[in-house]
Amino acid sequence: MELVFAEVEERGVQSAEKTVIQAVHKELFIDGKWRASSTGRSLPVEDPSTGEVLCEVADAGVEDGLAALDAAVAAQKDWAAYAPRERGEILRRAYQLLLDRADDLALLMTLEMGKPVAEAKGEITYAAEFFRWFAEEAVRIDGGYATAPNGQGRFLVMRQPVGPCLLITPWNFPMAMGTRKLGPAIAAGCTVVIKPAEQTPLSMLALTDILAEAGLPAGVLNVLTTSDPGPVMEPLIKDGRIRKISFTGSTAVGKILLAQAADKVLRTSMELGGNAPFLVFDDADLDVAVEGAMMAKTRNMGEACTAANRFYVQRGVAQEFGRRLTSRMAELKVGRGTEEGVKIGPLIDNDAIAKVVELVADATAAGAKVLTGGSTVDGPGHFYPPTVLTDVPRDARMGREEIFGPVAPISVFDTEDEVIAAANDTEFGLVSYVFTTNINRALRVSERLEAGMIGLNTGLVSNPAAPFGGVKQSGVGREGGRIGIEEFLEVKYVAVGLS
Ligand code: ADP
């Protein structure tokens, strides 16, 4: 397998990289101002394709966290009273700025996170769409007026901003996970403290500049970068002035945050882990199924909670599906995301590689066969090749744990009941993929799968206009769609006596 890792000595390429990194503020953003961390410490940001440090950003401590909270609380009253149209216009301007700067922002994202530049650019567009969508939703927050059933009084129902929110985002979609939370919070009239992942703070810092430029008032957005998320976040959660937490990340951390949120009975939205089954029935259009598999498995190098984690293929098409998927996976170029033609960038860090290696070793020891890939790549950076495994036993660890890498484990099934039981045999329930051309089966299976989302003859479910979220331990709440803004609104009912 060829590892594309061209020399980056070319002065033009290097200076473009330096320019986008230099353009980012490296400090904390509190009450409309960039300021140094009170700890005096900084946090290194690494390029996962080389392991080299790209730059350092401020490393916030507890005091900074509380200053950010003070600013969010102080700004809440005025922000809630802002004209909804104006809140929407700020998002709309930020949407446009994201698109105008998409090339630079994509390069910046690739440098800190690793995904190929074309994919990073796709994420900028996707991220911007959340701002466009919620700019439109800001002016559609409504309420109700009804006559009580006994005719004696009236019900008035209004929606108001929840209040100051704490938003915590992961490293795998550094821009879109931010806009998916900021869009509805801003549209609803909530102020926020947001904390991006320590591996990928630069995209959020760049977004902060954009929102400030778009006219967001001081204190509405406060941004903390820290290497110490637990100790810095907990005092904010326990303080009592934050009214909501919106988190995207691992189920393990989600559970910690839910426990902390219980103390002050905070509203929560949790978008946690997945273990997506990918079902291919004998009657599927195999071209569509293989295309869907490539999307669901290789997008973001498989580092997505929506990534297909388990492929169940019906016996009649199993061999052909495995052959076609293997040939597509084997031809993907692996390398630094800035290089032409690269489709698989590095994984985020050494732990990510170690996890994939462990899961593949566990599956092969239990009898799985390697059709392509399956061993680590020499050289700098955290690379793992596109891998297809077949005959993967159902009890292999990768059937229960998120792989978060470009590895497709295939196992064969015979009946619809059997595959639904296997697909649902997990504590997770984010997304399931189903490939069939039989309309009855499509609807029957979609109804029986325990998941918040179904990809029916498609490998991509994410869309800012659709409700994204999971059931079971994949989380609570929905992001995007008409419902997305509800997560940031409280319902207030006024009982009206009428004489
Ligand atoms: P991953 O395993 O994908 O890195 P995590 O759940 O560890 O996912 O991280 C997701 C986000 O949660 C990151 O922004 C990270 O800094 C943050 N985080 C991790 N631990 C805690 C914690 N104890 N409290 C608050 N935030 C945390």
mmCIF file with all atom_site columns, C-alpha atoms in Angstrom, residues 273-433:
data_model
loop_
_atom_site.group_PDB
_atom_site.id
_atom_site.type_symbol
_atom_site.label_atom_id
_atom_site.label_alt_id
_atom_site.label_comp_id
_atom_site.label_asym_id
_atom_site.label_entity_id
_atom_site.label_seq_id
_atom_site.pdbx_PDB_ins_code
_atom_site.Cartn_x
_atom_site.Cartn_y
_atom_site.Cartn_z
_atom_site.occupancy
_atom_site.B_iso_or_equiv
_atom_site.pdbx_formal_charge
_atom_site.auth_seq_id
_atom_site.auth_comp_id
_atom_site.auth_asym_id
_atom_site.auth_atom_id
_atom_site.pdbx_PDB_model_num
ATOM 1   C CA . GLY A 1 273 ? -21.292 6.968   21.205 1.00 0.00 ? 273 GLY A CA 1
ATOM 2   C CA . GLY A 1 274 ? -22.658 4.746   18.464 1.00 0.00 ? 274 GLY A CA 1
ATOM 3   C CA . ASN A 1 275 ? -22.226 1.196   17.226 1.00 0.00 ? 275 ASN A CA 1
ATOM 4   C CA . ALA A 1 276 ? -24.014 1.439   13.909 1.00 0.00 ? 276 ALA A CA 1
ATOM 5   C CA . PRO A 1 277 ? -25.120 -1.774  12.208 1.00 0.00 ? 277 PRO A CA 1
ATOM 6   C CA . PHE A 1 278 ? -25.125 -1.752  8.397  1.00 0.00 ? 278 PHE A CA 1
ATOM 7   C CA . LEU A 1 279 ? -27.628 -4.275  6.981  1.00 0.00 ? 279 LEU A CA 1
ATOM 8   C CA . VAL A 1 280 ? -27.452 -5.442  3.372  1.00 0.00 ? 280 VAL A CA 1
ATOM 9   C CA . PHE A 1 281 ? -30.300 -7.716  2.261  1.00 0.00 ? 281 PHE A CA 1
ATOM 10  C CA . ASP A 1 282 ? -30.221 -10.081 -0.725 1.00 0.00 ? 282 ASP A CA 1
ATOM 11  C CA . ASP A 1 283 ? -32.639 -7.780  -2.538 1.00 0.00 ? 283 ASP A CA 1
ATOM 12  C CA . ALA A 1 284 ? -30.414 -4.672  -2.128 1.00 0.00 ? 284 ALA A CA 1
ATOM 13  C CA . ASP A 1 285 ? -29.038 -2.755  -5.076 1.00 0.00 ? 285 ASP A CA 1
ATOM 14  C CA . LEU A 1 286 ? -25.393 -3.673  -4.494 1.00 0.00 ? 286 LEU A CA 1
ATOM 15  C CA . ASP A 1 287 ? -24.032 -0.586  -6.253 1.00 0.00 ? 287 ASP A CA 1
ATOM 16  C CA . VAL A 1 288 ? -26.017 1.572   -3.863 1.00 0.00 ? 288 VAL A CA 1
ATOM 17  C CA . ALA A 1 289 ? -25.031 -0.575  -0.864 1.00 0.00 ? 289 ALA A CA 1
ATOM 18  C CA . VAL A 1 290 ? -21.309 -0.434  -1.636 1.00 0.00 ? 290 VAL A CA 1
ATOM 19  C CA . GLU A 1 291 ? -21.487 3.312   -2.212 1.00 0.00 ? 291 GLU A CA 1
ATOM 20  C CA . GLY A 1 292 ? -23.325 3.696   1.072  1.00 0.00 ? 292 GLY A CA 1
ATOM 21  C CA . ALA A 1 293 ? -20.774 1.511   2.832  1.00 0.00 ? 293 ALA A CA 1
ATOM 22  C CA . MET A 1 294 ? -17.906 3.653   1.558  1.00 0.00 ? 294 MET A CA 1
ATOM 23  C CA . MET A 1 295 ? -19.623 6.775   2.820  1.00 0.00 ? 295 MET A CA 1
ATOM 24  C CA . ALA A 1 296 ? -20.595 5.315   6.185  1.00 0.00 ? 296 ALA A CA 1
ATOM 25  C CA . LYS A 1 297 ? -17.200 3.725   6.761  1.00 0.00 ? 297 LYS A CA 1
ATOM 26  C CA . THR A 1 298 ? -14.554 5.971   5.251  1.00 0.00 ? 298 THR A CA 1
ATOM 27  C CA . ARG A 1 299 ? -15.995 9.455   5.851  1.00 0.00 ? 299 ARG A CA 1
ATOM 28  C CA . ASN A 1 300 ? -13.789 11.097  8.478  1.00 0.00 ? 300 ASN A CA 1
ATOM 29  C CA . MET A 1 301 ? -11.528 7.980   8.432  1.00 0.00 ? 301 MET A CA 1
ATOM 30  C CA . GLY A 1 302 ? -14.298 6.160   10.281 1.00 0.00 ? 302 GLY A CA 1
ATOM 31  C CA . GLU A 1 303 ? -13.912 8.589   13.200 1.00 0.00 ? 303 GLU A CA 1
ATOM 32  C CA . ALA A 1 304 ? -17.601 9.408   13.490 1.00 0.00 ? 304 ALA A CA 1
ATOM 33  C CA . CYS A 1 305 ? -20.270 8.263   15.927 1.00 0.00 ? 305 CYS A CA 1
ATOM 34  C CA . THR A 1 306 ? -22.379 7.570   12.831 1.00 0.00 ? 306 THR A CA 1
ATOM 35  C CA . ALA A 1 307 ? -19.693 5.369   11.240 1.00 0.00 ? 307 ALA A CA 1
ATOM 36  C CA . ALA A 1 308 ? -20.848 1.888   10.215 1.00 0.00 ? 308 ALA A CA 1
ATOM 37  C CA . ASN A 1 309 ? -19.322 -0.331  12.891 1.00 0.00 ? 309 ASN A CA 1
ATOM 38  C CA . ARG A 1 310 ? -20.800 -3.739  12.007 1.00 0.00 ? 310 ARG A CA 1
ATOM 39  C CA . PHE A 1 311 ? -21.664 -4.964  8.508  1.00 0.00 ? 311 PHE A CA 1
ATOM 40  C CA . TYR A 1 312 ? -24.318 -7.690  8.380  1.00 0.00 ? 312 TYR A CA 1
ATOM 41  C CA . VAL A 1 313 ? -24.738 -9.024  4.844  1.00 0.00 ? 313 VAL A CA 1
ATOM 42  C CA . GLN A 1 314 ? -27.308 -11.617 3.776  1.00 0.00 ? 314 GLN A CA 1
ATOM 43  C CA . ARG A 1 315 ? -25.801 -14.885 2.566  1.00 0.00 ? 315 ARG A CA 1
ATOM 44  C CA . GLY A 1 316 ? -26.854 -14.581 -1.090 1.00 0.00 ? 316 GLY A CA 1
ATOM 45  C CA . VAL A 1 317 ? -24.849 -11.372 -1.670 1.00 0.00 ? 317 VAL A CA 1
ATOM 46  C CA . ALA A 1 318 ? -22.219 -11.613 1.069  1.00 0.00 ? 318 ALA A CA 1
ATOM 47  C CA . GLN A 1 319 ? -19.331 -12.698 -1.103 1.00 0.00 ? 319 GLN A CA 1
ATOM 48  C CA . GLU A 1 320 ? -20.042 -10.218 -3.869 1.00 0.00 ? 320 GLU A CA 1
ATOM 49  C CA . PHE A 1 321 ? -20.515 -7.336  -1.424 1.00 0.00 ? 321 PHE A CA 1
ATOM 50  C CA . GLY A 1 322 ? -17.252 -8.257  0.358  1.00 0.00 ? 322 GLY A CA 1
ATOM 51  C CA . ARG A 1 323 ? -15.380 -8.428  -2.945 1.00 0.00 ? 323 ARG A CA 1
ATOM 52  C CA . ARG A 1 324 ? -16.643 -5.066  -4.176 1.00 0.00 ? 324 ARG A CA 1
ATOM 53  C CA . LEU A 1 325 ? -16.127 -3.292  -0.862 1.00 0.00 ? 325 LEU A CA 1
ATOM 54  C CA . THR A 1 326 ? -12.599 -4.701  -0.605 1.00 0.00 ? 326 THR A CA 1
ATOM 55  C CA . SER A 1 327 ? -11.647 -3.494  -4.058 1.00 0.00 ? 327 SER A CA 1
ATOM 56  C CA . ARG A 1 328 ? -12.979 0.023   -3.325 1.00 0.00 ? 328 ARG A CA 1
ATOM 57  C CA . MET A 1 329 ? -11.293 0.202   0.091  1.00 0.00 ? 329 MET A CA 1
ATOM 58  C CA . ALA A 1 330 ? -7.952  -1.115  -1.212 1.00 0.00 ? 330 ALA A CA 1
ATOM 59  C CA . GLU A 1 331 ? -7.675  1.674   -3.782 1.00 0.00 ? 331 GLU A CA 1
ATOM 60  C CA . LEU A 1 332 ? -8.055  4.540   -1.287 1.00 0.00 ? 332 LEU A CA 1
ATOM 61  C CA . LYS A 1 333 ? -4.969  6.685   -0.901 1.00 0.00 ? 333 LYS A CA 1
ATOM 62  C CA . VAL A 1 334 ? -3.707  7.094   2.641  1.00 0.00 ? 334 VAL A CA 1
ATOM 63  C CA . GLY A 1 335 ? -1.645  10.128  3.605  1.00 0.00 ? 335 GLY A CA 1
ATOM 64  C CA . ARG A 1 336 ? -1.507  13.637  4.913  1.00 0.00 ? 336 ARG A CA 1
ATOM 65  C CA . GLY A 1 337 ? -4.856  15.316  4.347  1.00 0.00 ? 337 GLY A CA 1
ATOM 66  C CA . THR A 1 338 ? -3.244  18.185  2.460  1.00 0.00 ? 338 THR A CA 1
ATOM 67  C CA . GLU A 1 339 ? -1.946  15.918  -0.321 1.00 0.00 ? 339 GLU A CA 1
ATOM 68  C CA . GLU A 1 340 ? -3.751  15.588  -3.634 1.00 0.00 ? 340 GLU A CA 1
ATOM 69  C CA . GLY A 1 341 ? -5.958  12.514  -3.949 1.00 0.00 ? 341 GLY A CA 1
ATOM 70  C CA . VAL A 1 342 ? -5.691  11.417  -0.313 1.00 0.00 ? 342 VAL A CA 1
ATOM 71  C CA . LYS A 1 343 ? -8.929  9.893   0.955  1.00 0.00 ? 343 LYS A CA 1
ATOM 72  C CA . ILE A 1 344 ? -7.786  8.561   4.333  1.00 0.00 ? 344 ILE A CA 1
ATOM 73  C CA . GLY A 1 345 ? -5.854  10.866  6.626  1.00 0.00 ? 345 GLY A CA 1
ATOM 74  C CA . PRO A 1 346 ? -4.271  9.969   9.961  1.00 0.00 ? 346 PRO A CA 1
ATOM 75  C CA . LEU A 1 347 ? -6.251  8.947   13.022 1.00 0.00 ? 347 LEU A CA 1
ATOM 76  C CA . ILE A 1 348 ? -6.268  11.526  15.780 1.00 0.00 ? 348 ILE A CA 1
ATOM 77  C CA . ASP A 1 349 ? -3.552  10.090  18.026 1.00 0.00 ? 349 ASP A CA 1
ATOM 78  C CA . ASN A 1 350 ? -1.620  7.037   19.175 1.00 0.00 ? 350 ASN A CA 1
ATOM 79  C CA . ASP A 1 351 ? -4.424  5.886   21.461 1.00 0.00 ? 351 ASP A CA 1
ATOM 80  C CA . ALA A 1 352 ? -6.785  5.790   18.500 1.00 0.00 ? 352 ALA A CA 1
ATOM 81  C CA . ILE A 1 353 ? -4.338  3.610   16.547 1.00 0.00 ? 353 ILE A CA 1
ATOM 82  C CA . ALA A 1 354 ? -3.748  1.349   19.550 1.00 0.00 ? 354 ALA A CA 1
ATOM 83  C CA . LYS A 1 355 ? -7.505  0.794   19.936 1.00 0.00 ? 355 LYS A CA 1
ATOM 84  C CA . VAL A 1 356 ? -7.951  -0.153  16.271 1.00 0.00 ? 356 VAL A CA 1
ATOM 85  C CA . VAL A 1 357 ? -4.942  -2.491  16.381 1.00 0.00 ? 357 VAL A CA 1
ATOM 86  C CA . GLU A 1 358 ? -6.331  -4.181  19.485 1.00 0.00 ? 358 GLU A CA 1
ATOM 87  C CA . LEU A 1 359 ? -9.796  -4.659  18.011 1.00 0.00 ? 359 LEU A CA 1
ATOM 88  C CA . VAL A 1 360 ? -8.447  -6.083  14.743 1.00 0.00 ? 360 VAL A CA 1
ATOM 89  C CA . ALA A 1 361 ? -6.146  -8.461  16.647 1.00 0.00 ? 361 ALA A CA 1
ATOM 90  C CA . ASP A 1 362 ? -9.068  -9.597  18.783 1.00 0.00 ? 362 ASP A CA 1
ATOM 91  C CA . ALA A 1 363 ? -11.242 -10.284 15.704 1.00 0.00 ? 363 ALA A CA 1
ATOM 92  C CA . THR A 1 364 ? -8.551  -12.142 13.758 1.00 0.00 ? 364 THR A CA 1
ATOM 93  C CA . ALA A 1 365 ? -7.633  -14.238 16.810 1.00 0.00 ? 365 ALA A CA 1
ATOM 94  C CA . ALA A 1 366 ? -11.300 -15.275 16.909 1.00 0.00 ? 366 ALA A CA 1
ATOM 95  C CA . GLY A 1 367 ? -11.226 -16.371 13.251 1.00 0.00 ? 367 GLY A CA 1
ATOM 96  C CA . ALA A 1 368 ? -11.867 -13.229 11.169 1.00 0.00 ? 368 ALA A CA 1
ATOM 97  C CA . LYS A 1 369 ? -10.077 -13.119 7.801  1.00 0.00 ? 369 LYS A CA 1
ATOM 98  C CA . VAL A 1 370 ? -8.349  -10.001 6.482  1.00 0.00 ? 370 VAL A CA 1
ATOM 99  C CA . LEU A 1 371 ? -9.442  -9.099  2.913  1.00 0.00 ? 371 LEU A CA 1
ATOM 100 C CA . THR A 1 372 ? -7.385  -5.907  2.765  1.00 0.00 ? 372 THR A CA 1
ATOM 101 C CA . GLY A 1 373 ? -5.356  -3.774  5.171  1.00 0.00 ? 373 GLY A CA 1
ATOM 102 C CA . GLY A 1 374 ? -5.092  -5.011  8.735  1.00 0.00 ? 374 GLY A CA 1
ATOM 103 C CA . SER A 1 375 ? -1.650  -3.795  9.716  1.00 0.00 ? 375 SER A CA 1
ATOM 104 C CA . THR A 1 376 ? -0.241  -0.449  10.761 1.00 0.00 ? 376 THR A CA 1
ATOM 105 C CA . VAL A 1 377 ? 1.647   1.834   8.411  1.00 0.00 ? 377 VAL A CA 1
ATOM 106 C CA . ASP A 1 378 ? 5.296   2.712   9.001  1.00 0.00 ? 378 ASP A CA 1
ATOM 107 C CA . GLY A 1 379 ? 6.421   6.317   9.182  1.00 0.00 ? 379 GLY A CA 1
ATOM 108 C CA . PRO A 1 380 ? 5.428   9.432   11.095 1.00 0.00 ? 380 PRO A CA 1
ATOM 109 C CA . GLY A 1 381 ? 1.851   10.232  12.064 1.00 0.00 ? 381 GLY A CA 1
ATOM 110 C CA . HIS A 1 382 ? -1.008  8.023   13.177 1.00 0.00 ? 382 HIS A CA 1
ATOM 111 C CA . PHE A 1 383 ? -2.025  6.146   10.037 1.00 0.00 ? 383 PHE A CA 1
ATOM 112 C CA . TYR A 1 384 ? -4.123  3.004   9.691  1.00 0.00 ? 384 TYR A CA 1
ATOM 113 C CA . PRO A 1 385 ? -5.001  1.559   6.280  1.00 0.00 ? 385 PRO A CA 1
ATOM 114 C CA . PRO A 1 386 ? -8.542  0.918   5.013  1.00 0.00 ? 386 PRO A CA 1
ATOM 115 C CA . THR A 1 387 ? -9.304  -2.590  6.197  1.00 0.00 ? 387 THR A CA 1
ATOM 116 C CA . VAL A 1 388 ? -11.996 -5.168  5.414  1.00 0.00 ? 388 VAL A CA 1
ATOM 117 C CA . LEU A 1 389 ? -12.468 -8.232  7.599  1.00 0.00 ? 389 LEU A CA 1
ATOM 118 C CA . THR A 1 390 ? -14.813 -11.099 6.871  1.00 0.00 ? 390 THR A CA 1
ATOM 119 C CA . ASP A 1 391 ? -16.172 -14.020 8.941  1.00 0.00 ? 391 ASP A CA 1
ATOM 120 C CA . VAL A 1 392 ? -16.087 -11.757 11.970 1.00 0.00 ? 392 VAL A CA 1
ATOM 121 C CA . PRO A 1 393 ? -17.653 -13.621 14.911 1.00 0.00 ? 393 PRO A CA 1
ATOM 122 C CA . ARG A 1 394 ? -20.640 -11.814 16.457 1.00 0.00 ? 394 ARG A CA 1
ATOM 123 C CA . ASP A 1 395 ? -18.988 -11.804 19.877 1.00 0.00 ? 395 ASP A CA 1
ATOM 124 C CA . ALA A 1 396 ? -15.788 -10.103 18.678 1.00 0.00 ? 396 ALA A CA 1
ATOM 125 C CA . ARG A 1 397 ? -15.043 -6.923  20.634 1.00 0.00 ? 397 ARG A CA 1
ATOM 126 C CA . MET A 1 398 ? -15.524 -4.750  17.544 1.00 0.00 ? 398 MET A CA 1
ATOM 127 C CA . GLY A 1 399 ? -19.174 -5.822  17.524 1.00 0.00 ? 399 GLY A CA 1
ATOM 128 C CA . ARG A 1 400 ? -19.638 -4.109  20.888 1.00 0.00 ? 400 ARG A CA 1
ATOM 129 C CA . GLU A 1 401 ? -17.146 -1.225  20.861 1.00 0.00 ? 401 GLU A CA 1
ATOM 130 C CA . GLU A 1 402 ? -16.775 1.727   18.533 1.00 0.00 ? 402 GLU A CA 1
ATOM 131 C CA . ILE A 1 403 ? -13.850 1.100   16.180 1.00 0.00 ? 403 ILE A CA 1
ATOM 132 C CA . PHE A 1 404 ? -13.382 4.779   15.230 1.00 0.00 ? 404 PHE A CA 1
ATOM 133 C CA . GLY A 1 405 ? -11.132 3.858   12.327 1.00 0.00 ? 405 GLY A CA 1
ATOM 134 C CA . PRO A 1 406 ? -11.373 2.712   8.693  1.00 0.00 ? 406 PRO A CA 1
ATOM 135 C CA . VAL A 1 407 ? -12.104 -0.944  9.465  1.00 0.00 ? 407 VAL A CA 1
ATOM 136 C CA . ALA A 1 408 ? -15.147 -2.732  8.030  1.00 0.00 ? 408 ALA A CA 1
ATOM 137 C CA . PRO A 1 409 ? -16.001 -6.043  9.763  1.00 0.00 ? 409 PRO A CA 1
ATOM 138 C CA . ILE A 1 410 ? -18.409 -8.215  7.781  1.00 0.00 ? 410 ILE A CA 1
ATOM 139 C CA . SER A 1 411 ? -20.496 -11.091 9.077  1.00 0.00 ? 411 SER A CA 1
ATOM 140 C CA . VAL A 1 412 ? -23.154 -13.092 7.265  1.00 0.00 ? 412 VAL A CA 1
ATOM 141 C CA . PHE A 1 413 ? -26.818 -13.512 8.218  1.00 0.00 ? 413 PHE A CA 1
ATOM 142 C CA . ASP A 1 414 ? -29.723 -15.590 6.936  1.00 0.00 ? 414 ASP A CA 1
ATOM 143 C CA . THR A 1 415 ? -33.015 -14.164 8.187  1.00 0.00 ? 415 THR A CA 1
ATOM 144 C CA . GLU A 1 416 ? -34.559 -10.785 8.873  1.00 0.00 ? 416 GLU A CA 1
ATOM 145 C CA . ASP A 1 417 ? -35.400 -11.701 12.477 1.00 0.00 ? 417 ASP A CA 1
ATOM 146 C CA . GLU A 1 418 ? -31.869 -12.883 13.101 1.00 0.00 ? 418 GLU A CA 1
ATOM 147 C CA . VAL A 1 419 ? -30.248 -9.700  11.794 1.00 0.00 ? 419 VAL A CA 1
ATOM 148 C CA . ILE A 1 420 ? -32.615 -7.391  13.665 1.00 0.00 ? 420 ILE A CA 1
ATOM 149 C CA . ALA A 1 421 ? -31.838 -9.219  16.902 1.00 0.00 ? 421 ALA A CA 1
ATOM 150 C CA . ALA A 1 422 ? -28.097 -8.884  16.199 1.00 0.00 ? 422 ALA A CA 1
ATOM 151 C CA . ALA A 1 423 ? -28.390 -5.220  15.210 1.00 0.00 ? 423 ALA A CA 1
ATOM 152 C CA . ASN A 1 424 ? -30.322 -4.356  18.381 1.00 0.00 ? 424 ASN A CA 1
ATOM 153 C CA . ASP A 1 425 ? -28.018 -6.369  20.642 1.00 0.00 ? 425 ASP A CA 1
ATOM 154 C CA . THR A 1 426 ? -26.078 -3.304  21.817 1.00 0.00 ? 426 THR A CA 1
ATOM 155 C CA . GLU A 1 427 ? -26.428 -0.646  24.475 1.00 0.00 ? 427 GLU A CA 1
ATOM 156 C CA . PHE A 1 428 ? -26.123 1.989   21.755 1.00 0.00 ? 428 PHE A CA 1
ATOM 157 C CA . GLY A 1 429 ? -28.791 3.265   19.378 1.00 0.00 ? 429 GLY A CA 1
ATOM 158 C CA . LEU A 1 430 ? -27.605 6.192   17.298 1.00 0.00 ? 430 LEU A CA 1
ATOM 159 C CA . VAL A 1 431 ? -27.993 5.145   13.664 1.00 0.00 ? 431 VAL A CA 1
ATOM 160 C CA . SER A 1 432 ? -28.622 1.974   11.653 1.00 0.00 ? 432 SER A CA 1
ATOM 161 C CA . TYR A 1 433 ? -28.180 1.557   7.920  1.00 0.00 ? 433 TYR A CA 1
#
